[in-house]
Coordinates of C-alpha atoms in Angstrom, one line a residue:
M1 CA 17.6 6.8 11.8
L2 CA 19.0 3.6 13.7
G3 CA 18.2 2.9 17.5
L4 CA 15.8 1.0 20.0
Q5 CA 12.5 1.4 21.4
S6 CA 12.2 1.5 24.8
H7 CA 9.3 -1.5 26.6
N8 CA 5.9 -0.4 27.3
S9 CA 6.3 0.5 30.8
S10 CA 9.6 2.5 31.0
F11 CA 8.4 6.0 30.2
G12 CA 8.3 7.5 33.7
C13 CA 11.1 4.8 35.4
M14 CA 14.6 7.3 34.3
E15 CA 16.7 3.7 35.8
L16 CA 15.1 1.9 32.4
I17 CA 15.3 5.4 29.5
K18 CA 19.1 5.4 31.3
K19 CA 19.3 1.2 30.5
S20 CA 17.8 2.6 26.8
I21 CA 20.0 4.9 26.0
A22 CA 23.4 2.8 27.1
A23 CA 21.8 0.0 24.7
V24 CA 21.6 2.4 22.1
K25 CA 24.9 3.4 22.2
K26 CA 25.9 0.1 22.0
Y27 CA 24.2 -0.4 18.5
H28 CA 26.0 3.0 17.6
G29 CA 22.4 4.2 16.7
N30 CA 21.4 8.0 17.0
T31 CA 17.6 7.0 17.9
L32 CA 15.8 6.5 21.1
E33 CA 11.9 5.9 20.9
V34 CA 9.7 6.0 24.1
P35 CA 5.9 5.9 24.9
V36 CA 4.1 8.2 26.8
Y37 CA 1.5 7.9 28.2
W38 CA -2.3 9.4 28.2
Y39 CA -3.0 8.4 32.0
Q40 CA 0.1 9.5 32.8
I41 CA 0.4 13.4 31.0
Q42 CA -3.8 13.5 32.2
P43 CA -4.4 11.7 35.9
E44 CA -7.1 13.9 36.2
E45 CA -10.0 15.3 33.6
G46 CA -8.5 18.9 32.6
R47 CA -5.3 18.6 34.6
F48 CA -2.2 18.1 32.8
D49 CA 1.6 17.1 34.2
M50 CA 4.3 17.3 31.4
S51 CA 7.3 16.5 34.3
E52 CA 7.8 13.4 32.8
V53 CA 8.0 14.3 29.2
R54 CA 10.7 17.4 30.2
N55 CA 12.8 14.8 32.2
L56 CA 12.5 12.4 29.0
I57 CA 13.5 14.8 26.8
E58 CA 16.3 16.8 28.9
K59 CA 17.9 13.1 29.4
V60 CA 17.6 12.2 26.3
R61 CA 18.8 15.5 24.8
E62 CA 22.5 15.1 27.1
S63 CA 22.9 11.9 26.2
G64 CA 23.3 13.5 22.2
L65 CA 20.8 10.9 20.6
Y66 CA 17.5 12.0 18.7
L67 CA 14.4 10.9 20.5
V68 CA 11.1 9.3 18.8
L69 CA 7.9 9.4 20.8
L70 CA 5.0 7.4 21.0
W71 CA 1.8 8.5 22.1
F72 CA -0.1 5.6 24.1
G73 CA -3.6 7.4 23.7
F74 CA -6.8 5.8 23.4
S75 CA -5.9 2.5 21.0
K76 CA -2.6 0.3 22.1
N77 CA -2.1 -2.9 20.3
A78 CA -6.8 -3.3 20.2
D79 CA -6.7 -2.6 24.0
S80 CA -7.5 0.5 26.6
T81 CA -5.0 -0.1 28.8
Y82 CA -3.4 3.5 28.4
L83 CA -6.4 5.4 29.4
P84 CA -6.6 7.6 32.1
E85 CA -8.6 6.1 35.8
W86 CA -11.0 8.9 35.1
A87 CA -12.4 7.6 31.7
K88 CA -11.9 4.0 31.9
S89 CA -14.5 4.4 34.8
N90 CA -17.1 6.2 32.9
P91 CA -17.9 3.8 30.3
E92 CA -21.2 5.3 29.9
R93 CA -19.4 8.3 28.5
F94 CA -16.4 6.6 26.8
R95 CA -17.7 3.4 25.5
L96 CA -16.1 0.2 24.6
A97 CA -16.3 -1.7 21.7
R98 CA -18.9 -4.6 21.4
D99 CA -19.0 -7.8 19.8
R100 CA -22.3 -9.1 17.9
D101 CA -23.8 -10.7 20.2
G102 CA -23.4 -7.1 22.7
T103 CA -20.9 -8.2 24.8
V104 CA -18.8 -5.8 25.5
V105 CA -14.9 -5.8 24.7
P106 CA -11.5 -4.6 26.4
M107 CA -11.4 -1.7 23.5
M108 CA -12.5 1.7 22.8
S109 CA -14.6 2.2 20.1
P110 CA -13.9 4.9 17.0
H111 CA -17.3 5.7 16.9
C112 CA -17.6 7.4 20.0
R113 CA -17.0 10.9 19.8
E114 CA -16.6 11.5 23.6
T115 CA -13.8 9.5 23.7
I116 CA -11.9 10.7 20.2
E117 CA -12.6 14.1 21.6
A118 CA -11.1 13.4 25.2
D119 CA -7.9 11.8 23.3
R120 CA -7.2 15.0 21.1
R121 CA -7.9 17.6 23.6
A122 CA -4.5 15.5 25.1
F123 CA -2.7 15.1 22.1
V124 CA -3.2 18.5 21.4
K125 CA -1.4 19.6 25.3
L126 CA 1.7 17.3 24.1
I127 CA 2.5 18.5 21.0
T128 CA 1.9 22.3 22.1
F129 CA 4.4 21.5 24.8
L130 CA 6.9 19.8 22.9
K131 CA 6.7 22.7 20.3
E132 CA 7.3 25.1 23.3
F133 CA 10.0 22.4 24.8
D134 CA 11.7 21.5 22.2
E135 CA 11.0 23.2 18.5
G136 CA 14.7 24.9 19.2
E137 CA 17.0 22.2 20.0
R138 CA 14.5 19.4 17.8
T139 CA 15.5 16.7 20.2
V140 CA 12.0 14.8 19.2
I141 CA 12.0 14.3 15.8
A142 CA 8.7 12.5 15.2
L143 CA 5.6 11.3 16.8
Q144 CA 3.7 8.4 16.6
V145 CA 0.0 8.6 16.8
E146 CA -1.6 5.2 18.7
N147 CA 0.2 2.3 18.7
E148 CA -0.9 -0.7 16.8
I149 CA -4.5 -0.2 16.4
G150 CA -7.0 -1.5 15.5
F151 CA -9.8 -4.5 16.3
Y152 CA -9.2 -7.4 17.9
P153 CA -10.3 -10.7 18.1
I154 CA -13.2 -8.9 16.5
D155 CA -13.5 -7.5 13.2
R156 CA -15.4 -4.6 13.6
C157 CA -17.5 -2.9 16.3
Y158 CA -21.2 -3.8 16.1
S159 CA -22.5 -1.4 18.4
Q160 CA -25.5 0.9 17.6
A161 CA -23.3 3.8 17.1
A162 CA -21.2 1.8 14.8
Q163 CA -24.5 -0.5 12.4
E164 CA -25.2 3.8 11.8
D165 CA -21.9 4.6 10.5
F166 CA -21.7 1.3 8.6
D167 CA -25.4 1.7 7.5
K168 CA -24.5 5.0 5.9
G169 CA -22.3 3.4 3.5
V170 CA -19.4 3.4 1.4
P171 CA -18.1 7.3 1.3
E172 CA -17.7 8.5 -2.5
C173 CA -13.8 9.1 -2.2
L174 CA -13.2 5.5 -1.6
F175 CA -15.1 4.3 -4.7
D176 CA -11.6 4.4 -6.9
V177 CA -10.1 2.1 -3.9
K178 CA -9.1 -1.9 -4.6
L179 CA -8.7 -3.5 -1.9
D180 CA -5.2 -6.4 -2.3
G181 CA -7.0 -9.5 -3.0
S182 CA -10.5 -8.4 -2.8
G183 CA -11.0 -7.9 -7.0
A184 CA -12.2 -4.6 -9.1
P185 CA -13.9 -2.7 -6.5
G186 CA -18.0 -3.4 -6.5
Q187 CA -20.6 -1.0 -8.0
G188 CA -22.8 -0.3 -4.9
S189 CA -22.7 1.5 -2.3
S190 CA -22.2 -0.6 0.7
W191 CA -19.3 -1.4 2.5
Y192 CA -20.0 -5.2 0.9
D193 CA -20.5 -4.5 -2.5
R194 CA -17.7 -2.3 -2.5
F195 CA -15.6 -4.7 -0.5
G196 CA -17.3 -8.0 -0.2
R197 CA -15.2 -10.7 2.2
Y198 CA -13.6 -7.3 3.6
A199 CA -16.2 -5.1 4.1
H200 CA -15.9 -5.2 8.2
E201 CA -12.2 -4.6 7.8
A202 CA -12.3 -1.6 5.3
F203 CA -15.5 -0.2 7.0
S204 CA -13.3 -0.6 10.8
S205 CA -10.0 1.1 8.6
W206 CA -12.1 4.2 7.2
Y207 CA -13.2 4.8 10.9
F208 CA -10.3 4.5 13.0
G209 CA -8.9 6.6 10.0
L210 CA -11.2 9.2 10.7
A211 CA -11.1 9.5 14.2
V212 CA -7.0 9.4 14.2
E213 CA -7.4 12.5 11.6
R214 CA -9.0 14.3 14.3
I215 CA -6.4 13.6 16.3
A216 CA -3.3 14.0 14.3
S217 CA -4.7 17.0 12.2
A218 CA -5.5 19.2 15.7
G219 CA -1.2 18.7 16.5
K220 CA -0.2 19.6 12.6
V221 CA -1.9 22.7 13.3
I222 CA 0.4 23.4 16.0
Y223 CA 3.3 22.3 15.1
P224 CA 3.6 21.9 11.4
E225 CA 7.6 21.1 11.3
L226 CA 6.7 17.7 13.7
P227 CA 6.4 14.6 11.4
L228 CA 3.5 12.0 12.2
Y229 CA 3.5 8.5 11.6
M230 CA 1.7 5.3 12.9
N231 CA 2.5 1.8 13.3
T232 CA 1.1 -1.2 12.7
M233 CA 1.0 -5.1 13.3
Q234 CA 2.1 -6.5 10.0
G235 CA -1.1 -8.3 8.8
E236 CA 0.9 -10.1 6.4
V237 CA 0.7 -13.1 8.5
R238 CA -0.7 -16.7 8.0
Q239 CA -4.8 -16.5 7.0
E240 CA -4.4 -12.6 7.0
I241 CA -7.9 -12.7 8.4
P242 CA -8.4 -9.2 9.9
G243 CA -9.5 -10.0 13.9
Q244 CA -8.0 -13.4 13.5
S245 CA -4.5 -13.1 12.0
Y246 CA -4.1 -8.8 12.9
S247 CA -6.2 -6.2 14.2
S248 CA -8.8 -5.7 12.0
G249 CA -8.3 -1.6 11.1
S250 CA -4.6 -2.2 11.3
P251 CA -3.3 0.0 8.4
V252 CA -2.2 -2.9 6.9
A253 CA -0.8 -3.0 3.2
R254 CA -4.4 -4.2 2.1
V255 CA -6.3 -1.1 3.6
L256 CA -3.4 1.1 3.3
D257 CA -5.2 3.3 0.8
I258 CA -7.9 3.6 2.4
W259 CA -6.4 4.9 5.3
K260 CA -4.1 7.9 3.5
K261 CA -7.4 9.0 2.4
A262 CA -8.9 8.9 5.9
A263 CA -6.1 10.6 7.8
P264 CA -3.6 12.3 5.2
S265 CA -1.7 14.4 8.0
I266 CA -0.3 11.0 9.2
A267 CA 3.2 11.3 6.9
L268 CA 3.6 7.4 6.6
F269 CA 2.4 3.9 7.9
A270 CA 5.2 2.0 9.1
P271 CA 5.3 -1.8 9.6
D272 CA 6.8 -3.7 13.3
L273 CA 8.7 -6.4 11.7
Y274 CA 9.2 -9.7 13.1
C275 CA 8.9 -12.1 11.1
Q276 CA 12.3 -13.9 10.7
P277 CA 12.7 -16.0 7.0
L278 CA 14.2 -13.3 5.1
S279 CA 11.0 -13.8 2.3
A280 CA 8.3 -12.6 4.5
Y281 CA 10.6 -9.2 5.5
R282 CA 11.5 -8.8 1.7
R283 CA 7.6 -9.0 1.1
A284 CA 6.6 -6.7 3.8
C285 CA 9.6 -3.9 3.2
R286 CA 8.0 -4.3 -1.1
L287 CA 4.3 -3.6 0.1
Y288 CA 5.2 -0.7 2.6
G289 CA 7.9 0.5 1.0
R290 CA 5.9 3.2 -1.9
V291 CA 6.2 6.2 -3.5
D292 CA 3.6 8.1 -1.5
N293 CA 4.8 5.4 2.0
P294 CA 9.0 5.7 2.6
L295 CA 9.5 2.3 4.3
F296 CA 10.2 2.9 7.9
I297 CA 10.6 0.1 10.6
P298 CA 9.5 1.2 14.3
E299 CA 10.1 -2.1 15.4
T300 CA 12.0 -5.5 14.8
G301 CA 13.8 -7.5 16.4
T302 CA 17.3 -6.7 17.8
G303 CA 19.4 -10.4 18.6
G304 CA 20.0 -13.0 16.7
D305 CA 21.0 -14.8 12.6
A306 CA 17.6 -13.7 11.0
F307 CA 17.2 -10.1 12.0
A308 CA 20.9 -9.4 11.5
V309 CA 20.6 -10.4 8.0
N310 CA 16.9 -8.9 7.3
L311 CA 17.8 -5.4 8.5
I312 CA 20.7 -5.2 6.1
H313 CA 18.2 -6.0 2.9
A314 CA 15.5 -3.6 4.4
A315 CA 18.4 -0.7 4.1
G316 CA 19.8 -1.6 1.3
D317 CA 17.2 -3.5 -1.1
Y318 CA 14.0 -1.3 0.0
G319 CA 15.7 2.2 0.8
A320 CA 14.3 2.1 4.5
I321 CA 14.6 5.8 5.7
G322 CA 14.8 4.4 9.4
I323 CA 15.4 1.0 11.9
C324 CA 14.3 0.6 15.1
G325 CA 14.6 -2.9 17.5
F326 CA 12.4 -3.5 20.2
G327 CA 13.0 -3.8 23.8
A328 CA 16.0 -1.9 24.5
E329 CA 17.2 -2.5 28.1
R330 CA 16.8 -6.6 27.6
T331 CA 19.7 -6.2 25.1
L332 CA 22.2 -5.7 28.3
G333 CA 23.7 -8.0 30.3
P334 CA 23.8 -7.5 33.9
E335 CA 27.6 -5.5 33.0
G336 CA 25.6 -3.6 30.4
E337 CA 27.6 -5.6 27.8
L338 CA 25.6 -6.7 24.9
T339 CA 24.4 -10.2 25.0
G340 CA 25.4 -12.4 22.8
E341 CA 22.4 -12.6 20.6
A342 CA 21.9 -8.7 20.4
R343 CA 25.8 -8.5 19.1
K344 CA 24.8 -9.7 15.8
V345 CA 22.2 -6.9 15.4
A346 CA 24.6 -4.7 16.9
A347 CA 26.9 -5.5 14.0
T348 CA 24.5 -4.9 11.3
M349 CA 23.3 -1.7 12.8
R350 CA 26.9 -0.7 13.3
I351 CA 27.4 -1.3 9.1
L352 CA 24.3 1.0 8.3
E353 CA 25.7 3.2 10.3
S354 CA 29.1 3.3 8.4
M355 CA 27.3 3.5 5.1
A356 CA 24.7 6.4 6.3
P357 CA 25.7 9.2 3.7
L358 CA 25.2 6.3 1.0
L359 CA 22.1 5.0 2.2
L360 CA 20.9 9.0 1.9
K361 CA 22.3 9.4 -1.7
Y362 CA 21.8 6.1 -3.4
G363 CA 19.2 4.1 -1.0
G364 CA 16.5 2.9 -3.1
T365 CA 18.4 2.9 -6.2
D366 CA 20.3 0.5 -8.5
Y367 CA 23.3 1.8 -7.1
L368 CA 22.9 0.2 -3.7
F369 CA 22.3 -3.2 -2.8
A370 CA 22.5 -5.9 -0.2
V371 CA 24.4 -9.0 -0.1
S372 CA 23.4 -11.7 2.3
Q373 CA 24.6 -15.4 2.4
E374 CA 21.4 -18.0 2.5
E375 CA 21.6 -21.3 4.0
F376 CA 24.5 -23.6 2.7
Q377 CA 25.7 -20.6 0.1
K378 CA 29.2 -19.9 -0.1
M379 CA 29.3 -17.1 -2.6
V380 CA 27.0 -14.9 -4.5
H381 CA 27.6 -13.1 -7.8
V382 CA 26.3 -9.8 -8.8
E383 CA 26.6 -8.5 -12.5
R384 CA 27.2 -4.5 -12.6
T385 CA 28.4 -2.0 -15.4
Q386 CA 31.9 -2.6 -15.5
Y387 CA 32.5 -5.7 -13.3
H388 CA 31.1 -9.0 -11.9
V389 CA 31.4 -9.4 -7.8
T390 CA 31.5 -12.3 -6.2
C391 CA 31.0 -12.4 -2.7
E392 CA 32.4 -15.2 -1.1
F393 CA 31.0 -15.7 2.2
G394 CA 33.0 -17.5 5.6
N395 CA 36.4 -18.6 3.3
Y396 CA 38.6 -16.0 5.5
S397 CA 37.7 -16.1 8.9
R398 CA 41.2 -17.1 9.7
K399 CA 41.9 -15.5 12.7
G400 CA 45.6 -14.4 13.3
S401 CA 46.6 -14.6 9.6
S402 CA 47.9 -12.1 7.6
L403 CA 44.3 -11.5 6.5
W404 CA 43.5 -9.7 9.6
T405 CA 46.8 -7.5 9.5
S406 CA 44.4 -4.2 9.5
L407 CA 43.9 -1.0 11.3
R408 CA 40.7 -2.2 13.7
T409 CA 40.5 -5.9 13.7
D410 CA 41.3 -6.3 17.4
A411 CA 38.8 -4.0 18.1
V412 CA 36.4 -5.7 16.5
L413 CA 36.6 -8.8 17.2
Q414 CA 36.5 -7.8 21.1
E415 CA 33.3 -6.0 20.7
Y416 CA 31.8 -9.0 18.3
P417 CA 33.9 -11.7 18.7
T418 CA 31.5 -14.1 16.7
V419 CA 31.3 -11.7 14.0
F420 CA 33.3 -13.2 11.1
E421 CA 31.6 -16.9 11.7
E422 CA 28.0 -15.2 11.6
R423 CA 26.0 -14.9 8.3
G424 CA 27.7 -12.9 5.7
R425 CA 26.1 -9.6 4.7
G426 CA 26.6 -6.2 3.4
L427 CA 26.2 -3.3 1.6
I428 CA 27.9 -2.4 -1.5
C429 CA 27.9 0.6 -3.3
E430 CA 28.4 1.5 -7.2
T431 CA 29.4 5.1 -7.2
A432 CA 31.1 4.9 -10.3
P433 CA 31.3 1.7 -13.2
D434 CA 35.2 1.3 -11.5
E435 CA 34.8 2.7 -8.1
F436 CA 32.9 1.0 -4.6
Y437 CA 31.8 1.3 -1.2
L438 CA 31.5 -2.2 1.3
A439 CA 30.5 -2.2 4.4
G440 CA 29.6 -5.9 6.1
A441 CA 30.5 -8.7 7.8
G442 CA 31.6 -12.2 6.8
F443 CA 32.5 -11.7 3.1
S444 CA 35.3 -10.6 0.6
A445 CA 34.9 -9.5 -2.8
H446 CA 36.3 -10.3 -5.4
F447 CA 36.0 -8.0 -8.8
L448 CA 36.6 -9.4 -12.2
L449 CA 36.1 -6.4 -15.3
K450 CA 33.5 -7.4 -18.2
A451 CA 34.9 -8.4 -21.3
A452 CA 33.4 -5.9 -24.2
P453 CA 30.4 -7.2 -25.5
D454 CA 32.1 -7.8 -29.3
D455 CA 35.1 -9.5 -27.5
T456 CA 35.5 -13.0 -29.8
Y457 CA 38.5 -14.1 -27.2
P458 CA 36.6 -12.9 -23.5
K459 CA 39.4 -15.3 -22.1
R460 CA 42.2 -13.1 -21.8
I461 CA 40.6 -11.2 -20.1
Y462 CA 38.8 -13.7 -17.7
S463 CA 41.8 -15.4 -17.0
S464 CA 44.2 -12.6 -16.0
R465 CA 44.4 -11.5 -12.7
A466 CA 45.4 -8.0 -13.7
A467 CA 41.7 -7.9 -14.3
T468 CA 41.0 -8.4 -10.8
E469 CA 41.0 -6.1 -7.5
L470 CA 44.7 -7.5 -7.5
T471 CA 45.6 -4.0 -10.0
A472 CA 43.4 -2.1 -7.8
L473 CA 44.6 1.7 -7.8
T474 CA 43.9 1.8 -4.4
V475 CA 41.8 0.1 -1.7
E476 CA 41.1 2.0 1.5
E477 CA 39.6 2.0 4.8
G478 CA 38.1 4.8 5.9
H479 CA 34.5 6.4 7.3
F480 CA 32.7 9.0 6.5
D481 CA 32.1 12.6 8.2
E482 CA 29.3 14.4 9.6
A483 CA 29.2 16.6 6.4
G484 CA 29.3 13.0 4.4
N485 CA 32.9 13.8 3.1
W486 CA 35.3 10.2 3.0
N487 CA 38.0 10.4 4.9
C488 CA 40.9 7.3 4.3
D489 CA 42.5 6.0 7.8
F490 CA 44.1 2.9 6.3
V491 CA 45.5 1.7 2.8
R492 CA 45.3 -1.8 1.9
R493 CA 48.7 -3.4 -0.1
G494 CA 50.2 -6.7 -0.7
D495 CA 48.7 -9.4 1.4
E496 CA 45.6 -7.4 2.8
N497 CA 44.7 -7.1 -1.4
D498 CA 45.8 -10.9 -1.9
Y499 CA 42.4 -12.7 -0.5
G500 CA 39.9 -10.9 -1.8
V501 CA 38.1 -7.1 0.1
F502 CA 37.5 -8.6 2.9
V503 CA 35.1 -6.5 5.4
Y504 CA 33.8 -5.8 8.7
P505 CA 31.8 -3.8 11.5
G506 CA 32.7 -0.3 11.7
T507 CA 35.2 0.6 8.6
V508 CA 34.1 1.6 4.9
V509 CA 36.3 -0.4 2.4
R510 CA 36.6 1.9 -1.0
V511 CA 37.6 0.0 -3.9
K512 CA 38.8 2.3 -6.3
L513 CA 39.5 -0.7 -9.9
N514 CA 41.5 0.0 -12.7
P515 CA 40.1 -1.1 -15.6
A516 CA 43.3 0.4 -17.9
A517 CA 45.1 -2.6 -16.7
C518 CA 43.6 -5.0 -19.1
R519 CA 43.8 -2.5 -22.2
D520 CA 46.2 -3.9 -25.6
V521 CA 48.5 -2.1 -25.3
K522 CA 51.4 -3.2 -27.9
W523 CA 55.0 -3.7 -26.7

C-alpha cells in the first residue's frame, strides 16, 4: 500500500480531494488516506448524514485508487477539535479531562462513559454505511480509529472519575507486562507498584485502550472484513517523557503490550514517522515492526533526501506493508506538477511500486534488502550466497554517454530531472544464488563470484573479469504485471553492461549471472 494522506480539513472539499488524488498518481501510489469527521456526519444528535462520505468514496473509486478512512472522533492529536457542537456545548455530559490542580484541559477524558458511547454510536453508523455501500467494491480497505490519541501536556486525567479508576489498581491481565526501560514489573497491585515512574502513562494507555476497544469492537461486529488500525505520534523522541515528548497514553512502543491487551479489535498500531536521521527512522521501524504488529507507516515526509532514503529501508529492511506520506495537496505546484523536493520521495515511491511483487513475497526475509548512500560514502559492499555485490554511488550519472542508451532514461530525466545526482538508494532481491532483481536510483551494482572456502588460490577468480556481471547470461529491464509475472522490456548488452548494472526509477533490472564462466575447464 503506497500513497498519500490529505490534510486534516480536506474532507468535504472536493477540489482538495481531486488535488490529493492527482498527487497520489504523480507518486505512482495506489492509496489515498482521508479523514472523516464526527461533527460532519452527525451535525445533530440522533441525525446522521453520510452524503460526503458517499461522495468521497465515489470519487476515489472513479480514480482507480484505494481509500483508507481516518475516523476523527473524540480524540485527535490529544484534542477535541472534531466533536460535534452539540457535544462540545454540553461539558457536564461530555466531560473534558482535568489537570492535577483541577484545571480543565481541551481534550476529552476516556473516563467519561457518555463521550465514549456517543463516539461509538457515530462510529457504528459510519461502519454500517461502509458495509452497505462499499462491501462489494472494497474501495475502502482500512479504517483508522481516532488519531494520535492521548493526553498533552498532562500525563493523565485527574478528574474524580479518573482518580476512582486509578485507585482500582492494575488489572491482573497486565501483571506480566514489562514496559520498555522500566525494569522488571513490580509485585504490587497499584499502578505505582507495577510501573513506577511510568505509572501514569500505563494507566492512561489502559483506559484509552478500553475506550477504543468499546468503539472498535462494535464496528468489528458489523464489518469484520474491514481492518481497523490506530496511528500514534512517535514516542521515541527527545527525553521520551509522556505528556512532554509525546501524548501520554498513546500506543507508543513502550506501552504497546498494554494496548494489545486493552484493544484486541485493533489489527495493528502504526507510527507516524517524521524523524529524518536514518538511525532514528530505523529504530522506530524496528520497535513497531513486530511479529504481532506488522509495520505500517500511515504518515511520513513527502519530500527531501532523508525521506527518499528512509522509505527504502522501511520497506526493504523492515518489511513495511504500507507507507503513506502526509500532506498530499502541498506536493503539487501551481500547474499540478510535483515540487522539486516532492520528486525525490515520488521517485522512491515509484521504486517501491515497481518492486511490489517481490516486496510482498520476500519482504521481511534475508533475500530482500535495501541499500542507500550515507554521507561521504562512495560505495557499499554486501555479501550474498554466491556473489559479492558492490554498489557504487554517483559515479555513473554522465548524461548523454552511451551508459544511458536505454529504454526509458529520457522519460525518467523529464519526470525526475535530478534523480541521478541525488542520494543513491534502492532495493535488491536475491531470488536465487545467481539471480538478482534491482530497482533504485543513483547507483550501479557490480557482482563478483565468491571463491570456494577451500580454494587455496582465489586470486584466479577475483582477478578475472569473467567472474563479474560481464559474463552474465542476461541483463534485462522490465516490469511485473498485475499477476506478479516478470515481463522483459529491454535487454542490455555491450556498452550498457560495461559500467555495472545501473538502475533508475520506473523499471526493474533482472540480472541472471553465470557462475559457470569461471569453472576450471581444461582446454
